[in-house]
XYZ file of C-alpha atoms in Angstrom:
769
model
C 51.260 -42.630 -110.793
C 47.551 -43.035 -111.506
C 47.909 -46.795 -111.332
C 49.727 -46.416 -108.026
C 46.861 -44.396 -106.559
C 44.306 -46.963 -107.684
C 46.282 -49.930 -106.408
C 47.122 -48.238 -103.110
C 43.494 -47.297 -102.611
C 42.128 -50.821 -103.168
C 44.882 -52.299 -101.018
C 44.125 -49.920 -98.150
C 40.449 -50.941 -98.056
C 41.455 -54.463 -97.001
C 43.671 -53.329 -94.120
C 42.613 -53.285 -90.443
C 40.673 -50.160 -89.524
C 43.411 -47.994 -88.024
C 45.950 -48.924 -90.703
C 43.320 -48.292 -93.368
C 42.636 -44.804 -92.017
C 46.333 -43.921 -91.911
C 46.908 -45.158 -95.462
C 43.863 -43.359 -96.848
C 44.928 -40.151 -95.100
C 48.329 -40.413 -96.750
C 46.772 -41.031 -100.184
C 44.382 -38.075 -99.808
C 47.041 -35.626 -98.645
C 49.634 -36.629 -101.236
C 47.364 -36.860 -104.278
C 46.397 -33.946 -106.458
C 42.895 -33.642 -107.945
C 42.694 -35.926 -110.963
C 40.300 -38.217 -112.773
C 41.330 -41.268 -110.780
C 40.745 -39.538 -107.443
C 37.336 -38.423 -108.709
C 36.491 -41.991 -109.717
C 37.612 -43.422 -106.378
C 35.506 -41.033 -104.295
C 32.097 -42.761 -104.723
C 33.731 -46.143 -104.144
C 35.154 -44.845 -100.879
C 31.717 -43.529 -99.825
C 30.122 -46.862 -100.685
C 32.736 -48.730 -98.671
C 32.232 -46.475 -95.647
C 28.446 -46.707 -95.468
C 27.738 -50.023 -97.200
C 25.320 -52.199 -95.177
C 26.663 -55.321 -96.883
C 30.052 -54.885 -95.180
C 28.792 -55.378 -91.633
C 27.378 -51.861 -91.540
C 30.296 -50.338 -93.419
C 33.055 -49.045 -91.201
C 30.979 -49.388 -88.052
C 30.233 -45.713 -87.460
C 27.094 -46.700 -85.542
C 28.651 -49.588 -83.608
C 32.063 -48.296 -82.486
C 31.750 -46.460 -79.177
C 34.209 -44.621 -76.992
C 33.571 -46.896 -74.018
C 34.086 -50.182 -75.851
C 36.838 -49.335 -78.345
C 38.481 -45.995 -77.590
C 41.306 -46.305 -80.154
C 39.039 -47.059 -83.128
C 36.655 -44.354 -81.930
C 39.367 -41.686 -81.872
C 40.784 -42.818 -85.228
C 37.380 -42.600 -86.940
C 36.606 -39.223 -85.383
C 39.944 -37.865 -86.604
C 39.296 -39.101 -90.131
C 35.717 -37.811 -90.451
C 35.846 -34.627 -88.376
C 34.901 -31.380 -90.208
C 38.546 -30.484 -90.861
C 39.760 -34.060 -91.242
C 40.986 -36.060 -94.261
C 37.495 -36.944 -95.519
C 36.489 -33.313 -95.881
C 39.896 -32.376 -97.237
C 39.178 -34.850 -100.025
C 35.751 -33.303 -100.634
C 37.202 -29.790 -100.835
C 40.014 -30.977 -103.081
C 37.474 -32.409 -105.529
C 35.480 -29.158 -105.465
C 38.230 -27.564 -107.536
C 36.199 -28.836 -110.485
C 32.794 -27.099 -110.070
C 31.302 -29.274 -112.833
C 32.048 -32.540 -111.017
C 28.776 -34.264 -110.014
C 27.907 -37.660 -108.573
C 24.493 -39.220 -109.165
C 22.525 -40.493 -106.175
C 19.543 -42.663 -107.231
C 16.182 -41.540 -105.876
C 15.318 -45.036 -104.696
C 17.813 -44.790 -101.818
C 16.032 -41.728 -100.421
C 13.162 -41.920 -97.913
C 9.881 -42.564 -99.650
C 8.254 -39.233 -98.805
C 11.234 -37.236 -100.092
C 11.447 -39.432 -103.201
C 7.779 -38.814 -104.032
C 8.189 -35.078 -103.455
C 11.134 -34.896 -105.846
C 9.372 -36.992 -108.489
C 6.310 -34.758 -108.407
C 8.404 -31.644 -108.887
C 7.194 -29.968 -105.693
C 10.592 -30.192 -104.076
C 12.255 -27.487 -101.975
C 14.296 -25.094 -104.065
C 17.457 -26.508 -102.545
C 17.124 -29.527 -104.876
C 16.121 -27.535 -107.959
C 19.537 -27.590 -109.660
C 20.278 -31.187 -108.573
C 17.482 -33.078 -110.345
C 18.552 -35.513 -113.078
C 15.844 -36.700 -115.466
C 15.661 -39.688 -117.752
C 15.956 -38.573 -121.394
C 13.153 -40.851 -122.580
C 10.554 -40.860 -119.802
C 11.489 -37.381 -118.505
C 11.083 -38.721 -114.960
C 13.417 -37.630 -112.165
C 15.748 -40.569 -111.504
C 18.656 -39.184 -109.481
C 20.251 -36.204 -107.770
C 23.445 -34.752 -109.242
C 25.551 -33.775 -106.225
C 28.914 -32.162 -105.701
C 31.375 -34.153 -103.499
C 30.435 -32.342 -100.285
C 26.680 -32.780 -100.777
C 27.224 -36.396 -101.846
C 29.040 -37.224 -98.617
C 26.549 -35.382 -96.367
C 23.568 -37.105 -97.991
C 25.142 -40.545 -97.622
C 26.056 -39.752 -94.021
C 22.458 -38.773 -93.221
C 21.035 -41.823 -95.016
C 23.303 -44.128 -93.002
C 21.180 -43.476 -89.908
C 17.861 -44.047 -91.670
C 18.445 -46.867 -94.166
C 20.628 -49.214 -92.129
C 18.630 -51.131 -89.536
C 20.763 -52.971 -87.025
C 19.923 -56.343 -85.580
C 21.536 -55.705 -82.227
C 20.064 -53.413 -79.640
C 20.989 -49.780 -80.025
C 20.719 -48.963 -76.346
C 24.458 -49.438 -75.936
C 25.417 -47.602 -79.134
C 24.240 -44.147 -78.216
C 27.724 -42.715 -77.768
C 28.788 -44.031 -81.143
C 31.079 -42.453 -83.713
C 28.035 -41.556 -85.796
C 26.342 -39.639 -82.982
C 29.560 -37.795 -82.116
C 30.103 -36.832 -85.768
C 26.500 -35.645 -86.094
C 27.049 -33.306 -83.148
C 30.380 -32.117 -84.584
C 28.854 -31.400 -88.002
C 26.020 -29.394 -86.466
C 28.385 -27.335 -84.321
C 30.820 -26.731 -87.191
C 28.551 -26.097 -90.179
C 25.715 -24.442 -88.222
C 27.668 -22.470 -85.604
C 25.585 -21.054 -82.783
C 27.861 -18.019 -82.546
C 27.041 -15.634 -85.427
C 30.630 -14.381 -85.463
C 32.040 -17.820 -86.264
C 32.575 -18.641 -89.938
C 32.570 -22.102 -91.454
C 36.124 -23.265 -92.093
C 37.935 -23.743 -94.341
C 37.030 -20.879 -96.632
C 36.572 -22.036 -100.245
C 35.802 -18.875 -102.229
C 36.892 -20.521 -105.478
C 33.819 -22.791 -105.572
C 31.000 -21.344 -107.685
C 28.974 -24.475 -108.315
C 25.827 -23.286 -106.527
C 23.223 -21.259 -108.377
C 21.690 -18.230 -106.605
C 18.469 -18.702 -104.687
C 15.281 -16.689 -105.024
C 13.083 -15.649 -102.144
C 10.415 -18.162 -101.064
C 6.782 -17.163 -101.439
C 5.242 -16.129 -98.154
C 1.837 -15.310 -96.771
C 1.238 -12.120 -94.860
C 2.095 -13.623 -91.491
C 4.170 -16.744 -92.062
C 5.365 -19.040 -94.844
C 2.517 -21.139 -96.181
C 4.835 -24.127 -96.562
C 8.265 -24.896 -95.216
C 10.458 -22.283 -96.938
C 13.012 -23.791 -99.217
C 15.834 -21.480 -98.208
C 16.978 -18.492 -98.431
C 15.646 -14.991 -98.090
C 17.102 -12.462 -100.533
C 19.161 -9.927 -98.592
C 17.792 -6.479 -98.099
C 19.721 -4.616 -100.761
C 17.298 -1.818 -101.477
C 18.849 0.944 -103.478
C 21.270 -1.394 -105.244
C 21.147 -2.209 -108.924
C 19.997 -5.592 -110.168
C 23.523 -6.543 -111.153
C 24.778 -5.741 -107.695
C 21.989 -7.846 -106.200
C 22.887 -10.785 -108.423
C 26.575 -10.531 -107.483
C 25.717 -10.272 -103.788
C 23.434 -13.308 -103.997
C 26.144 -15.435 -105.604
C 28.709 -14.298 -103.069
C 26.365 -14.792 -100.109
C 25.297 -18.276 -101.052
C 28.853 -19.333 -101.742
C 29.588 -18.402 -98.133
C 26.804 -20.490 -96.571
C 25.995 -23.293 -99.028
C 27.630 -25.906 -96.786
C 25.464 -24.793 -93.850
C 22.476 -24.874 -96.182
C 23.272 -28.453 -97.221
C 23.699 -29.746 -93.673
C 20.510 -28.011 -92.558
C 18.274 -29.162 -95.420
C 19.631 -32.713 -95.674
C 19.561 -33.497 -91.942
C 15.989 -32.213 -91.629
C 14.712 -33.983 -94.761
C 16.441 -37.313 -94.095
C 16.387 -37.729 -90.318
C 12.828 -36.448 -89.912
C 11.443 -38.398 -92.836
C 8.303 -40.349 -92.083
C 6.459 -42.802 -94.286
C 2.761 -42.015 -94.113
C 0.656 -45.162 -93.878
C -2.479 -45.559 -95.949
C -4.372 -48.234 -97.835
C -2.369 -47.654 -101.008
C 1.075 -48.326 -99.570
C 0.219 -51.016 -97.025
C 2.426 -53.608 -98.768
C 5.370 -51.221 -98.907
C 4.806 -50.332 -95.257
C 4.939 -53.985 -94.206
C 8.034 -54.692 -96.297
C 9.975 -51.709 -94.938
C 8.686 -51.750 -91.366
C 12.126 -52.027 -89.765
C 13.334 -49.012 -91.765
C 10.200 -46.955 -91.234
C 10.259 -47.316 -87.456
C 12.838 -45.045 -85.887
C 15.498 -46.498 -83.642
C 16.258 -44.990 -80.217
C 19.565 -43.815 -81.682
C 17.785 -41.901 -84.433
C 15.327 -40.279 -82.017
C 18.167 -39.115 -79.827
C 20.052 -37.720 -82.833
C 16.957 -35.848 -84.027
C 16.541 -34.353 -80.566
C 20.059 -32.937 -80.728
C 19.227 -31.502 -84.160
C 16.053 -29.860 -82.812
C 17.816 -28.321 -79.835
C 20.657 -27.003 -81.953
C 18.354 -25.480 -84.558
C 16.478 -23.658 -81.813
C 19.797 -22.149 -80.741
C 20.910 -21.495 -84.310
C 17.652 -19.698 -85.178
C 17.594 -17.614 -82.017
C 20.687 -15.693 -83.185
C 19.353 -14.501 -86.561
C 19.023 -10.873 -85.408
C 22.606 -10.666 -84.193
C 24.216 -12.307 -87.227
C 26.420 -9.774 -89.076
C 26.295 -11.827 -92.314
C 23.108 -11.014 -94.222
C 22.802 -14.378 -95.978
C 23.578 -16.363 -92.852
C 21.013 -14.267 -90.998
C 18.357 -15.332 -93.500
C 19.374 -18.975 -93.107
C 19.097 -18.688 -89.319
C 15.744 -16.948 -89.574
C 14.147 -19.731 -91.604
C 15.972 -22.740 -90.131
C 13.396 -23.226 -87.387
C 10.466 -22.822 -89.773
C 12.021 -25.385 -92.123
C 12.194 -27.808 -89.229
C 8.711 -27.317 -87.780
C 6.544 -29.044 -90.394
C 8.870 -32.050 -90.614
C 9.205 -32.254 -86.831
C 5.451 -32.189 -86.263
C 4.765 -35.115 -88.598
C 7.807 -37.044 -87.385
C 6.904 -36.713 -83.698
C 3.253 -37.471 -84.410
C 4.328 -40.636 -86.230
C 6.553 -41.673 -83.319
C 3.803 -41.111 -80.751
C 1.364 -43.309 -82.668
C 3.816 -46.157 -83.434
C 6.223 -46.338 -80.472
C 6.008 -49.415 -78.194
C 4.039 -49.036 -74.986
C 6.989 -49.085 -72.595
C 9.259 -46.745 -70.659
C 11.464 -46.118 -73.698
C 8.707 -43.778 -74.885
C 10.420 -41.139 -72.798
C 12.888 -40.742 -75.668
C 10.031 -39.642 -77.911
C 8.488 -37.469 -75.235
C 11.750 -35.654 -74.524
C 12.149 -34.994 -78.253
C 8.660 -33.513 -78.342
C 9.200 -31.425 -75.207
C 12.460 -30.082 -76.634
C 10.708 -29.136 -79.858
C 7.903 -27.173 -78.170
C 10.219 -25.315 -75.765
C 12.565 -23.184 -77.907
C 13.055 -20.778 -75.003
C 15.096 -23.408 -73.197
C 17.732 -23.440 -75.927
C 18.381 -19.773 -76.625
C 21.897 -20.172 -75.264
C 22.164 -23.946 -75.433
C 25.258 -25.830 -76.537
C 25.071 -29.409 -77.785
C 28.569 -30.071 -76.482
C 26.832 -31.418 -73.387
C 25.215 -34.058 -75.626
C 28.449 -34.652 -77.513
C 30.467 -35.039 -74.299
C 28.097 -36.476 -71.649
C 30.777 -36.436 -68.962
C 30.909 -32.636 -69.152
C 27.131 -32.195 -68.877
C 26.683 -29.988 -65.873
C 22.962 -29.470 -66.371
C 23.371 -26.238 -68.259
C 20.110 -26.976 -70.011
C 18.063 -26.193 -66.914
C 19.619 -22.756 -66.537
C 18.285 -21.406 -69.837
C 15.620 -18.786 -70.462
C 11.975 -19.110 -69.543
C 8.854 -18.573 -71.611
C 7.975 -14.935 -72.330
C 5.764 -12.995 -74.737
C 8.377 -13.101 -77.512
C 7.618 -16.805 -78.077
C 3.882 -16.283 -78.621
C 4.416 -16.336 -82.384
C 6.211 -19.684 -82.231
C 3.428 -21.156 -80.075
C 0.793 -19.915 -82.534
C 2.669 -21.114 -85.628
C 3.086 -24.561 -84.056
C -0.197 -24.719 -82.152
C -0.991 -28.335 -83.223
C 2.429 -29.441 -81.989
C 1.259 -28.571 -78.493
C -2.403 -29.543 -78.419
C -2.820 -32.280 -81.052
C 0.219 -34.258 -79.919
C -0.700 -33.746 -76.243
C -4.047 -35.383 -76.934
C -2.224 -38.333 -78.523
C 0.200 -38.688 -75.610
C -2.341 -38.443 -72.790
C -4.201 -41.741 -73.446
C -0.903 -43.667 -73.386
C -0.639 -43.080 -69.642
C -4.036 -44.693 -69.182
C -2.441 -47.946 -70.400
C 0.841 -47.714 -68.482
C 1.727 -48.981 -65.030
C 2.049 -45.646 -63.236
C 3.615 -47.295 -60.198
C 6.779 -47.969 -62.248
C 9.488 -45.377 -61.635
C 10.221 -44.471 -65.264
C 6.542 -44.141 -66.123
C 6.005 -41.885 -63.105
C 8.923 -39.710 -64.220
C 7.467 -39.430 -67.738
C 4.114 -38.364 -66.331
C 5.799 -35.852 -64.051
C 7.811 -34.384 -66.942
C 4.706 -33.924 -69.071
C 2.833 -32.151 -66.315
C 5.857 -30.053 -65.367
C 6.359 -28.682 -68.888
C 2.717 -27.764 -69.454
C 2.470 -26.245 -65.978
C 5.143 -23.636 -66.576
C 3.972 -20.081 -66.387
C 2.106 -18.584 -69.387
C 2.069 -21.708 -71.604
C -1.398 -23.104 -70.821
C -3.074 -19.655 -70.645
C -1.718 -18.756 -74.088
C -2.802 -22.098 -75.540
C -6.265 -21.875 -73.978
C -6.827 -18.348 -75.259
C -5.704 -19.365 -78.755
C -7.959 -22.399 -78.688
C -10.872 -20.282 -77.447
C -10.362 -17.926 -80.379
C -10.248 -20.864 -82.803
C -13.386 -22.538 -81.470
C -15.292 -19.236 -81.347
C -14.463 -18.632 -85.023
C -15.600 -22.089 -86.110
C -13.904 -25.369 -86.957
C -10.154 -25.553 -87.267
C -10.328 -27.723 -90.355
C -10.637 -24.927 -92.908
C -8.286 -24.974 -95.863
C -5.463 -22.441 -96.044
C -7.303 -20.540 -98.740
C -10.271 -19.670 -96.526
C -10.347 -16.044 -95.443
C -10.260 -15.482 -91.712
C -11.429 -11.887 -91.832
C -14.892 -12.633 -90.503
C -16.861 -10.817 -87.858
C -16.230 -13.441 -85.210
C -12.483 -12.893 -85.444
C -13.008 -9.252 -84.601
C -13.252 -10.223 -80.948
C -10.345 -9.213 -78.749
C -8.309 -12.087 -77.329
C -5.576 -11.035 -74.953
C -3.404 -12.652 -72.357
C -1.325 -10.785 -69.816
C -1.760 -7.584 -71.810
C -0.584 -9.185 -75.077
C -3.196 -9.083 -77.911
C -3.706 -12.512 -79.453
C -5.948 -11.508 -82.358
C -3.466 -12.122 -85.184
C -1.980 -15.151 -83.389
C -5.406 -16.813 -83.364
C -5.490 -16.488 -87.141
C -1.996 -17.993 -87.454
C -2.827 -20.841 -85.043
C -5.924 -21.702 -87.055
C -3.911 -21.608 -90.248
C -1.311 -23.917 -88.656
C -4.010 -26.492 -87.883
C -5.066 -26.490 -91.533
C -1.512 -26.678 -92.904
C -0.055 -29.296 -90.577
C -3.022 -31.689 -90.640
C -3.220 -32.471 -94.315
C -6.368 -34.622 -94.213
C -9.205 -32.956 -96.117
C -11.817 -33.988 -93.539
C -9.725 -33.219 -90.458
C -11.603 -31.509 -87.655
C -9.727 -30.113 -84.681
C -10.785 -31.454 -81.282
C -10.387 -28.910 -78.513
C -7.773 -29.782 -75.913
C -9.921 -28.179 -73.228
C -13.131 -29.657 -74.573
C -15.315 -32.088 -72.688
C -13.789 -35.228 -74.206
C -10.202 -34.391 -73.284
C -11.212 -33.121 -69.840
C -12.958 -36.435 -69.245
C -9.759 -38.336 -70.167
C -7.697 -36.039 -67.924
C -10.064 -36.559 -64.976
C -9.867 -40.330 -65.436
C -6.083 -40.108 -65.589
C -5.909 -38.117 -62.345
C -8.012 -40.790 -60.647
C -5.599 -43.447 -61.906
C -2.662 -41.423 -60.591
C -4.270 -41.240 -57.133
C -4.868 -44.993 -57.184
C -1.310 -45.690 -58.364
C 0.072 -43.486 -55.612
C -1.717 -45.455 -52.900
C -0.671 -48.758 -54.470
C 2.959 -47.640 -54.594
C 2.956 -46.574 -50.956
C 1.651 -49.996 -49.913
C 4.188 -51.754 -52.144
C 7.048 -49.750 -50.661
C 6.049 -50.769 -47.137
C 5.848 -54.435 -48.128
C 9.131 -54.292 -50.044
C 10.894 -52.641 -47.093
C 9.579 -55.321 -44.760
C 10.848 -58.092 -47.050
C 14.286 -56.508 -47.294
C 14.510 -56.208 -43.506
C 13.534 -59.850 -43.060
C 15.982 -60.943 -45.743
C 18.868 -59.123 -44.072
C 18.304 -60.805 -40.708
C 19.707 -64.108 -39.468
C 22.808 -66.227 -39.994
C 21.842 -67.346 -43.478
C 21.744 -63.720 -44.628
C 25.318 -63.257 -43.409
C 26.480 -66.402 -45.223
C 24.820 -65.281 -48.463
C 26.449 -61.886 -48.141
C 29.846 -63.483 -47.556
C 29.464 -65.701 -50.630
C 28.233 -62.734 -52.702
C 24.837 -64.380 -53.219
C 21.978 -61.932 -53.502
C 21.944 -58.248 -54.266
C 21.471 -56.178 -51.123
C 22.909 -53.055 -52.738
C 20.593 -53.314 -55.718
C 17.609 -53.906 -53.448
C 18.432 -50.730 -51.575
C 18.730 -48.793 -54.838
C 15.388 -50.128 -56.062
C 13.770 -49.225 -52.752
C 15.253 -45.737 -52.881
C 13.997 -45.343 -56.456
C 10.546 -46.611 -55.543
C 10.256 -44.104 -52.701
C 10.397 -41.265 -55.245
C 7.387 -42.554 -57.172
C 4.655 -41.315 -54.763
C 6.181 -37.836 -54.768
C 6.266 -37.718 -58.579
C 2.671 -38.956 -58.755
C 1.528 -36.461 -56.135
C 3.105 -33.602 -58.077
C 1.553 -34.907 -61.300
C -1.889 -34.746 -59.662
C -1.230 -31.090 -58.875
C 0.013 -30.323 -62.410
C -2.800 -32.002 -64.345
C -5.450 -30.571 -62.048
C -4.130 -27.083 -62.793
C -3.764 -27.700 -66.540
C -7.365 -28.831 -66.968
C -8.964 -26.887 -64.123
C -10.008 -29.998 -62.192
C -11.136 -29.994 -58.564
C -8.097 -30.755 -56.479
C -9.721 -30.861 -53.045
C -10.542 -34.567 -53.233
C -6.951 -35.549 -54.038
C -5.644 -35.198 -50.469
C -2.183 -34.049 -51.494
C -0.100 -33.709 -48.361
C 3.381 -34.171 -49.804
C 5.405 -31.176 -51.037
C 5.508 -30.244 -54.724
C 8.930 -31.102 -56.120
C 10.907 -29.188 -58.693
C 12.380 -30.672 -61.856
C 15.967 -29.646 -61.142
C 17.819 -32.911 -61.481
C 19.940 -33.904 -64.443
C 17.992 -37.088 -65.099
C 14.911 -35.120 -66.103
C 16.548 -32.801 -68.604
C 17.240 -35.672 -70.962
C 17.228 -39.434 -71.083
C 20.722 -39.581 -69.624
C 20.081 -42.646 -67.475
C 19.011 -44.678 -70.447
C 22.148 -46.797 -70.464
C 20.897 -48.462 -67.271
C 17.480 -49.157 -68.826
C 17.993 -52.924 -69.280
C 19.346 -53.206 -65.711
C 16.322 -51.385 -64.348
C 13.993 -53.748 -66.194
C 15.911 -56.725 -64.807
C 15.701 -55.460 -61.246
C 11.979 -54.862 -61.460
C 11.345 -58.307 -62.968
C 13.411 -60.015 -60.314
C 12.118 -58.217 -57.236
C 8.581 -57.561 -58.474
C 7.914 -54.666 -56.061
C 5.034 -53.540 -58.323
C 3.674 -56.950 -59.374
C 5.412 -56.817 -62.770
C 5.391 -60.231 -64.468
C 7.711 -61.489 -67.181
C 5.731 -62.976 -70.068
C 8.573 -63.943 -72.411
C 10.883 -66.928 -72.734
C 12.330 -67.654 -69.252
C 15.734 -68.402 -70.761
C 15.779 -64.955 -72.366
C 14.965 -63.066 -69.190
C 17.506 -60.240 -68.633
C 20.656 -61.431 -66.881
C 20.648 -60.597 -63.170
C 23.477 -59.428 -60.952
C 23.971 -62.848 -59.354
C 24.610 -64.489 -62.741
C 27.675 -64.544 -64.968
C 26.857 -62.777 -68.225
C 29.366 -64.724 -70.327
C 28.468 -68.067 -68.752
C 24.701 -67.545 -69.123
C 25.082 -66.675 -72.813
C 27.347 -69.665 -73.486
C 24.993 -72.048 -71.698
C 22.034 -70.630 -73.606
C 23.765 -71.261 -76.941
C 24.575 -74.837 -75.893
C 21.041 -75.522 -74.675
C 19.517 -73.992 -77.810
C 21.644 -76.221 -80.013
C 20.729 -79.351 -78.026
C 17.023 -78.434 -78.142
C 17.299 -77.911 -81.878
C 18.851 -81.351 -82.413
C 16.964 -83.421 -79.826
C 13.727 -81.424 -79.431
C 11.477 -84.194 -80.697
C 13.146 -86.779 -78.407
C 12.712 -84.448 -75.406
C 8.996 -84.156 -76.168
C 8.565 -87.935 -76.429
C 10.442 -88.502 -73.181
C 8.341 -85.854 -71.413
C 5.105 -87.595 -72.438
C 6.157 -91.064 -71.265
C 4.684 -92.476 -68.039
C 7.559 -94.799 -67.136
C 10.705 -94.082 -65.119
C 12.348 -92.366 -68.066
C 9.425 -90.000 -68.351
C 9.590 -89.096 -64.667
C 13.332 -88.489 -64.914
C 12.851 -86.356 -68.041
C 10.316 -84.229 -66.183
C 12.898 -83.618 -63.448
C 15.580 -82.519 -65.912
C 13.678 -80.647 -68.612
C 11.727 -77.434 -68.352
C 7.966 -77.878 -68.447
C 6.013 -76.666 -71.501
C 4.789 -73.120 -71.114
C 3.032 -70.356 -72.987
C 4.874 -67.094 -73.597
C 3.460 -63.809 -74.836
C 4.932 -61.021 -76.912
C 3.730 -57.756 -78.419
C 3.402 -57.682 -82.215
C 2.182 -54.685 -84.191
C -0.116 -55.331 -87.132
C -0.299 -53.329 -90.339
C -2.538 -50.738 -88.667
C 0.116 -50.073 -85.989
C -2.025 -51.594 -83.220
C -0.198 -53.766 -80.721
C -1.531 -57.281 -80.269
C -0.452 -59.852 -77.703
C 0.634 -63.024 -79.489
C 0.936 -66.270 -77.532
C 3.445 -68.995 -78.347
C 3.698 -72.471 -76.867
C 7.167 -73.676 -75.851
C 7.678 -77.466 -75.795
C 9.630 -79.384 -73.141
C 13.222 -78.245 -73.424
C 16.603 -78.353 -71.775
C 17.695 -75.269 -69.820
C 21.213 -74.846 -68.417
C 20.706 -71.344 -67.042
C 20.797 -72.490 -63.419
C 24.450 -73.408 -63.946
C 25.311 -69.790 -64.754
C 24.882 -68.337 -61.260
C 27.845 -67.075 -59.280
C 26.805 -69.325 -56.367
C 27.041 -72.482 -58.503
C 30.469 -71.482 -59.804
C 31.708 -70.762 -56.274
C 30.476 -74.073 -54.829
C 31.850 -76.094 -57.759
C 35.206 -74.345 -57.381
C 35.304 -75.006 -53.615
C 34.498 -78.689 -54.218
C 37.244 -78.932 -56.814
C 39.894 -77.558 -54.443
C 38.734 -79.939 -51.705
C 39.122 -82.933 -54.049
C 42.522 -81.687 -55.175
C 43.517 -81.392 -51.521
C 42.959 -85.139 -51.198
C 44.912 -85.793 -54.451
C 41.861 -86.642 -56.595
C 41.981 -85.701 -60.257
C 39.668 -83.263 -61.958
C 38.109 -86.011 -64.094
C 37.244 -87.995 -60.980
C 35.648 -84.854 -59.492
C 33.510 -84.379 -62.612
C 32.535 -88.073 -62.509
C 31.428 -87.739 -58.872
C 29.399 -84.606 -59.681
C 27.598 -86.344 -62.563
C 27.012 -89.444 -60.424
C 25.568 -87.413 -57.552
C 23.309 -85.509 -59.955
C 22.037 -88.713 -61.635
C 21.433 -90.308 -58.238
C 19.492 -87.254 -57.089
C 17.360 -87.170 -60.242
C 16.753 -90.949 -60.120
C 15.776 -90.896 -56.452
C 13.393 -87.965 -56.878
C 11.826 -89.443 -60.043
C 11.416 -92.863 -58.442
C 9.802 -91.354 -55.378
C 7.285 -89.445 -57.527
C 6.613 -92.562 -59.595
C 5.897 -94.604 -56.479
C 3.863 -91.646 -55.115
C 6.110 -91.373 -52.071
C 6.363 -87.571 -52.581
């Protein structure tokens, strides 16, 4: 029977995906826990997530839109109550069963933390040391923890070559949402299913050390329940029982935060490692979006800690947000300083804005992220900022001010006339203009600056005479919150010589004033561009030729109208941004001449980056129409495919042309440089040499423009337009009407083309044209 299980298992791994899932489900459900099943488990995990097998089972590439059947089959297999977890729970019948996970597969920062022995208590009973060197070499994990860790690492360690813009609704993202909803339920009355009271493989936790006001470091889980009056033996029994109820939630919480929010700090000592692992270190759009869902859900999960009837789960909820905050600050700060200077930065900005607005997610549900079609903008109907969130603002003060000062200069380098950049600017101003936020931040900062530099170490006493001043806002005393905010600056910015720069100081106000001037200039430029673009569209739509083009489906009148409609929103967004930033920094608004109404952020597109799937199309439209003087600096053959071109045909022709250029590139160059008839004909057929530019980041994360010279080359892209296909097809039917063969038609086409090229080349050679 054991041999049968082994043979059936290895056979199933070679089957097509859906057959493989059915066979594995049958094996899991029909097998009892035994040594062979235990031995097969890590091989199954390796097969699922292995990067050598074309990204494993394709959890990050299979999407509902492209392959619905594979998507549903994978979801059914990996869902929280599916066959994969049934296997994990079946193996948990042996509490001594452990699987070793080498430390070298973990993110570098977590690996170093574990090696130094300063790890969160969650990992305390998992560390495996080498008997000779006594160094930590691996984590000993139970089957559930082993699967969750490998699942989390799959997002971080596997870099994909293809663009991830189209993979956002992947199996992986859907499972991440399902795991968060199942193992960290927002409703305190919901228990994690199935119940496994027989498992006693987790040791009891002790309470984390805390300062008087807040944990000095990210607490490592869990607060001991309030069992005053009970004996020590009763406390010990209650701790074991409580942790056995929530250890799966604890695992999902700790692992997702530690893995997904990992960031490799760059310094002179690890520059070589940074260069070698750059593709892994830099987060993908998919990862940023997944982390945003995690942040939103943890805000909701933590908000219910007072209403949770389970004592241990209440402690987990209470500290979940604090566990996240330190990691989130460094992760977002890293993204802000390394993300490309383009409109995709809105992904990072929305993550940051979600993190600093917990009041928006008190009653949030991530089902709207999991099922985008059902998103009815519930996110905008959540609570607003009130005095109860003052503690969160103080504890995460640098997450507001320090990151804001990193984000602000980016807009000085962006084209603010572009729609997506204008929306980003509007979103930033809208969030910081909401009632109470800026006054609380300014009062906290005033208290910090009045008490001295914010770079003191955590050990410095804050009970000095300056701190005796009374700082209040709206009747709420801010005295103790000033102390916490100053402590947060010291804890979150780990550099020994760090000195806090005031957000409302002269330097930042100067940058804000310059930005407002740029916004005013961009607004006037956009208004002029809209008038010119409208005039060109009106001229293009007039006359007989416009009707013929419309009949033959040449051109893109509908897209032009959409671009014009989108462009008309830009001045309104910029005008509102002027109002917001003037209020935030107390700038004089009289010279701005704002006559348009202030708009509200009540549309779905501003609550998240939901229109990101059309991002490449938007770029294409702007490059083609150039309503804002945007110029394409890359390879012309790699310019995004437009609406009047056939996607399949353009890609096929590009592959053909690339292969011909690879084989005959040197001959093309020699022909181009000749001064005889052949040279003139070559210059009519081939593309002229050109210089292209691209952005490349160096080891210090600065973006440099790198130029590259392209030689004379063959380009077949002009043959990929719908118009060319239509005219060639019409000509073919005309020839067939007169009983000519297809080969004769092709011969005539080639002959006409050669005659045209020869005539034009000869005329240029004889200087007739």
